[in-house]
Coordinates of C-alpha atoms in Angstrom, one line a residue:
M1453 CA -2.1 -0.7 47.6
I1454 CA -1.3 1.5 50.7
Q1455 CA -4.2 1.4 53.2
F1456 CA -4.3 4.7 55.2
F1457 CA -7.6 3.8 56.8
K1458 CA -7.7 0.0 57.0
D1459 CA -10.9 -1.4 58.6
S1460 CA -12.1 2.2 59.4
N1461 CA -15.6 2.5 60.8
Y1462 CA -16.3 6.3 61.0
N1463 CA -19.9 7.5 61.3
F1464 CA -19.8 10.0 58.5
V1465 CA -23.5 9.9 57.9
G1466 CA -24.2 10.6 61.6
Y1467 CA -22.3 13.9 61.4
R1468 CA -23.8 15.0 58.1
W1469 CA -25.9 17.9 59.5
R1470 CA -22.9 19.4 61.4
A1471 CA -20.9 19.2 58.1
I1472 CA -23.7 20.7 56.1
T1473 CA -24.1 23.5 58.6
I1474 CA -20.4 24.4 58.4
S1475 CA -20.6 24.4 54.6
A1476 CA -23.7 26.5 54.6
I1477 CA -22.0 29.1 56.9
I1478 CA -19.0 29.3 54.5
V1479 CA -21.1 29.6 51.4
L1480 CA -23.4 32.2 53.0
A1481 CA -20.4 34.3 54.1
G1482 CA -18.9 34.1 50.6
L1483 CA -22.2 35.2 49.0
V1484 CA -22.5 38.1 51.4
M1485 CA -19.0 39.2 50.5
S1486 CA -19.8 38.8 46.8
I1487 CA -22.6 41.3 47.2
V1488 CA -20.9 43.7 49.6
R1489 CA -17.4 43.8 48.2
G1490 CA -17.9 42.1 44.8
P1491 CA -15.6 39.7 43.0
N1492 CA -12.1 40.7 41.9
W1493 CA -12.6 40.1 38.2
S1494 CA -9.5 40.1 36.0
I1495 CA -9.2 42.0 32.8
D1496 CA -10.7 38.9 31.0
F1497 CA -14.1 39.6 32.5
R1498 CA -14.2 43.3 33.5
G1499 CA -12.3 44.8 30.6
G1500 CA -9.2 46.8 31.1
L1501 CA -5.6 47.3 30.1
D1502 CA -2.6 45.0 30.6
M1503 CA 0.9 46.3 30.1
Q1504 CA 3.9 44.0 30.4
V1505 CA 7.1 46.0 31.0
R1506 CA 10.7 44.5 31.0
F1507 CA 13.4 46.4 32.9
E1508 CA 17.1 45.7 32.3
Q1509 CA 17.8 45.5 36.1
D1510 CA 15.6 44.0 38.8
V1511 CA 12.8 46.1 40.3
T1512 CA 10.2 45.4 42.9
D1513 CA 6.5 45.7 42.8
G1514 CA 6.6 48.4 45.4
Q1515 CA 9.1 50.5 43.4
V1516 CA 6.8 50.4 40.3
R1517 CA 3.7 51.1 42.4
S1518 CA 5.5 54.1 43.9
A1519 CA 6.5 55.4 40.4
L1520 CA 2.9 55.3 39.2
S1521 CA 1.3 56.7 42.3
G1522 CA -0.4 60.1 41.9
L1523 CA -1.1 59.6 38.1
D1524 CA -4.6 60.4 37.1
V1525 CA -4.8 57.4 34.8
G1526 CA -7.3 55.2 36.6
E1527 CA -6.7 52.6 39.3
V1528 CA -3.7 50.3 39.2
K1529 CA -5.3 47.0 40.0
T1530 CA -2.3 44.7 40.1
I1531 CA 1.4 44.8 39.5
S1532 CA 3.0 41.4 39.7
S1533 CA 6.4 39.8 38.8
L1534 CA 6.3 37.4 35.9
G1535 CA 9.0 34.9 36.8
E1536 CA 12.0 37.2 36.6
R1537 CA 12.1 40.2 38.9
N1538 CA 12.6 42.6 36.0
D1539 CA 9.4 41.6 34.2
M1540 CA 6.3 43.5 35.5
L1541 CA 2.6 43.3 34.6
I1542 CA 0.7 46.5 35.1
R1543 CA -3.1 46.2 35.1
M1544 CA -5.3 49.2 34.8
K1545 CA -9.0 49.8 34.4
E1546 CA -10.2 50.1 30.8
T1547 CA -9.4 53.4 29.2
D1548 CA -10.5 55.1 26.0
N1549 CA -7.1 56.6 25.2
V1550 CA -4.6 53.7 25.4
G1551 CA -1.9 55.6 23.5
A1552 CA -1.9 58.6 25.8
L1553 CA -2.0 56.3 28.9
Q1554 CA 0.9 54.3 27.6
D1555 CA 2.9 57.5 27.0
T1556 CA 2.1 58.8 30.5
I1557 CA 3.2 55.6 32.2
G1558 CA 6.3 55.5 30.0
H1559 CA 7.4 59.1 31.0
R1560 CA 6.9 58.3 34.7
L1561 CA 8.8 55.0 34.6
T1562 CA 11.7 56.7 32.7
S1563 CA 11.8 59.4 35.3
A1564 CA 11.6 57.0 38.3
F1565 CA 14.3 54.6 36.9
P1566 CA 16.8 56.8 35.0
G1567 CA 19.6 54.2 35.3
N1568 CA 17.4 51.2 34.5
P1569 CA 16.4 51.0 30.8
W1570 CA 13.0 49.4 30.1
E1571 CA 10.6 48.5 27.3
F1572 CA 7.0 47.6 26.7
R1573 CA 6.8 43.9 25.9
G1574 CA 3.1 43.9 25.2
V1575 CA -0.1 45.7 25.6
E1576 CA -3.5 44.0 25.8
V1577 CA -6.8 45.8 25.9
V1578 CA -10.2 44.2 26.6
G1579 CA -13.3 46.3 26.3
P1580 CA -16.0 46.1 29.0
K1581 CA -18.5 44.7 26.5
V1582 CA -16.2 41.8 25.6
G1583 CA -15.4 41.2 29.3
K1584 CA -19.1 41.0 30.0
E1585 CA -19.7 38.5 27.2
L1586 CA -16.8 36.3 28.5
R1587 CA -18.4 36.4 31.9
N1588 CA -21.8 35.4 30.6
Q1589 CA -20.3 32.6 28.5
A1590 CA -18.4 31.3 31.5
M1591 CA -21.6 31.0 33.5
I1592 CA -23.4 29.3 30.6
S1593 CA -20.6 26.8 30.3
A1594 CA -20.8 25.9 34.0
A1595 CA -24.6 25.6 33.8
V1596 CA -24.4 23.3 30.7
A1597 CA -21.7 21.2 32.4
L1598 CA -23.9 20.7 35.5
V1599 CA -27.0 19.7 33.3
L1600 CA -24.9 17.2 31.3
L1601 CA -23.6 15.7 34.6
L1602 CA -27.1 15.4 35.9
I1603 CA -28.1 13.5 32.8
Y1604 CA -25.0 11.2 33.0
I1605 CA -25.4 10.3 36.7
S1606 CA -29.2 9.7 36.3
W1607 CA -28.4 7.3 33.4
R1608 CA -25.5 5.5 35.2
F1609 CA -27.2 5.2 38.6
E1610 CA -30.6 6.8 39.2
F1611 CA -32.0 10.3 39.8
A1612 CA -31.5 10.3 43.5
Y1613 CA -27.7 9.8 43.0
A1614 CA -27.8 12.6 40.4
V1615 CA -29.3 15.0 42.9
G1616 CA -26.5 14.0 45.4
A1617 CA -23.8 14.5 42.8
I1618 CA -25.0 17.9 41.7
A1619 CA -25.4 19.0 45.3
A1620 CA -21.8 18.1 45.9
L1621 CA -20.6 19.9 42.8
L1622 CA -22.5 23.0 43.6
H1623 CA -21.1 22.8 47.2
D1624 CA -17.5 22.6 45.8
V1625 CA -17.9 25.5 43.4
L1626 CA -19.6 27.7 46.0
V1627 CA -17.1 27.0 48.8
T1628 CA -14.2 27.6 46.4
W1629 CA -15.9 30.8 45.3
A1630 CA -16.3 31.8 49.0
F1631 CA -12.5 31.4 49.6
F1632 CA -11.8 33.6 46.6
M1633 CA -14.0 36.2 48.2
F1634 CA -12.1 35.8 51.5
F1635 CA -8.6 36.1 50.1
G1636 CA -9.4 38.5 47.2
Y1637 CA -7.7 36.5 44.5
E1638 CA -8.4 37.6 40.9
I1639 CA -10.9 35.6 38.9
S1640 CA -9.6 35.0 35.4
L1641 CA -10.1 32.6 32.5
S1642 CA -7.5 30.3 34.1
V1643 CA -9.5 30.3 37.3
L1644 CA -12.6 29.4 35.4
A1645 CA -10.7 26.5 33.9
A1646 CA -9.8 25.5 37.4
F1647 CA -13.4 25.5 38.5
L1648 CA -14.4 23.3 35.6
T1649 CA -11.5 21.0 36.4
L1650 CA -12.5 20.6 40.0
I1651 CA -16.0 19.8 39.0
G1652 CA -14.6 16.8 37.1
F1653 CA -12.3 15.8 40.0
S1654 CA -15.2 16.0 42.5
L1655 CA -17.5 14.0 40.2
N1656 CA -14.9 11.3 39.8
D1657 CA -14.5 11.0 43.6
T1658 CA -18.3 10.9 44.1
V1659 CA -18.8 8.2 41.4
V1660 CA -16.4 5.9 43.2
V1661 CA -18.4 6.2 46.4
F1662 CA -21.7 5.8 44.5
D1663 CA -20.4 2.6 42.8
R1664 CA -19.5 1.1 46.2
I1665 CA -22.9 2.1 47.6
R1666 CA -24.6 0.4 44.6
E1667 CA -22.6 -2.8 45.1
N1668 CA -23.3 -2.9 48.8
L1669 CA -27.0 -2.3 48.2
K1670 CA -27.1 -5.6 46.4
K1671 CA -25.0 -7.5 48.9
L1672 CA -26.2 -6.1 52.2
R1673 CA -30.0 -6.2 51.8
Q1674 CA -30.6 -6.6 55.5
M1675 CA -28.7 -3.5 56.6
K1676 CA -30.2 0.0 56.9
L1677 CA -29.5 2.4 54.1
A1678 CA -27.6 4.7 56.4
D1679 CA -25.3 1.9 57.6
I1680 CA -24.7 0.8 54.0
M1681 CA -23.7 4.3 53.0
N1682 CA -21.4 4.6 56.1
Q1683 CA -19.7 1.3 55.2
S1684 CA -19.3 2.2 51.6
V1685 CA -17.7 5.6 52.4
N1686 CA -15.3 3.8 54.8
E1687 CA -14.4 1.2 52.3
T1688 CA -13.4 3.8 49.7
L1689 CA -11.9 6.2 52.2
S1690 CA -8.3 5.1 51.7
R1691 CA -8.5 5.4 47.9
T1692 CA -10.1 8.8 48.2
V1693 CA -7.5 10.2 50.6
I1694 CA -4.5 8.8 48.6
T1695 CA -5.9 10.2 45.3
S1696 CA -6.7 13.6 46.8
L1697 CA -3.4 13.9 48.7
T1698 CA -1.4 13.1 45.5
V1699 CA -3.2 15.8 43.6
F1700 CA -3.1 18.3 46.5
L1701 CA 0.7 18.0 46.8
T1702 CA 1.2 18.4 43.1
I1703 CA -0.9 21.6 43.0
L1704 CA 0.7 22.8 46.2
V1705 CA 4.1 22.9 44.4
L1706 CA 2.5 24.8 41.5
F1707 CA 1.0 27.3 44.0
I1708 CA 4.3 27.9 45.8
F1709 CA 6.6 28.0 42.7
G1710 CA 4.3 28.7 39.8
G1711 CA 4.5 32.5 40.1
P1712 CA 1.7 35.1 40.3
V1713 CA 0.2 34.2 36.9
L1714 CA -0.7 30.7 38.1
K1715 CA -1.6 31.7 41.7
G1716 CA -5.4 32.0 41.1
F1717 CA -5.6 28.7 39.2
S1718 CA -3.6 26.7 41.7
F1719 CA -5.4 28.3 44.7
A1720 CA -8.8 27.2 43.1
M1721 CA -7.5 23.7 42.6
L1722 CA -6.1 23.5 46.2
V1723 CA -9.4 24.5 47.7
G1724 CA -11.3 22.4 45.2
V1725 CA -9.4 19.2 46.0
I1726 CA -10.2 19.6 49.7
T1727 CA -13.8 20.4 49.2
G1728 CA -14.2 17.7 46.5
T1729 CA -13.0 15.1 49.0
Y1730 CA -15.1 16.5 51.8
S1731 CA -18.3 16.7 49.7
S1732 CA -18.0 13.1 48.4
V1733 CA -18.1 12.0 52.1
Y1734 CA -20.4 14.6 53.8
I1735 CA -22.6 16.0 51.0
A1736 CA -23.1 13.6 48.1
A1737 CA -24.0 10.4 50.0
P1738 CA -26.0 12.1 52.8
V1739 CA -28.1 13.9 50.1
V1740 CA -28.9 10.6 48.5
L1741 CA -29.8 9.2 51.9
E1742 CA -32.2 12.1 52.6
W1743 CA -33.7 11.7 49.1
A1744 CA -34.1 8.0 49.6
E1745 CA -35.8 8.3 53.0
R1746 CA -38.2 10.9 51.6
K1747 CA -38.9 9.1 48.4
A1748 CA -38.8 5.6 49.9
I1749 CA -36.4 4.2 47.3
Q1750 CA -34.9 1.8 49.9
G1751 CA -37.3 -0.8 48.8
K1752 CA -35.9 -0.7 45.3
K1753 CA -32.7 -2.6 46.2
K1754 CA -31.8 -5.0 43.5

């Protein structure tokens, strides 16, 4: 196996408070922006109208935006190319009269592109009540996942490790959420799937570190707990980096070439892979250390 960090001896635990401070600043900034500006919910969660239009010849987002400007039909949230440059997705706020809105947009597009025939390929309407229900169900799903993970880690290791794992998972979700606030990407059902996926990825990385800590607790009884954790993180560092780098490069290709529809999903995964690796080193193990020092579990070495 390739060793990127053979015989590494970095003092990760010693820098834990600096790392936690940086994470806290990012999370706080994201929460402030969530309150001040609000999340950019997709039609899945806020309700609205999606119209997919196919032109015979290529058009640009700017041309379609210009064609629809000045219409009293509500706010145009997003117009993005769907693979081909002649397929466009027009997203509007929810409207009570979809038929009239569709006719109005049709007349304007015909007028703006007289030599470029087009057709509606699909219209999707999600009411605000349904969008709210989906948002609530998403939050419940995330909460249930965290509770189940807490039970699993408590059973496999002990409660102190469960606290560290949940702290790392919350960190990853909140930091990724903060970056969505910074860059304004839309939050859709696919993004929710990415959040749940990165929870699993982060947990897997954390469990590897915890397994090595548990092994070293049995072998290195004379060492301080902080030194054992540092050594454990260093021993798993190469595996962690190789796994994360492989996933990151794969998702990066998806982010670059996957098109606008997959942009939010791939962006969440990119940020999540980085934060998941970071939290396994700087959040999960240090939280267990703090818990151990406060609860005096160091004497429970087996």
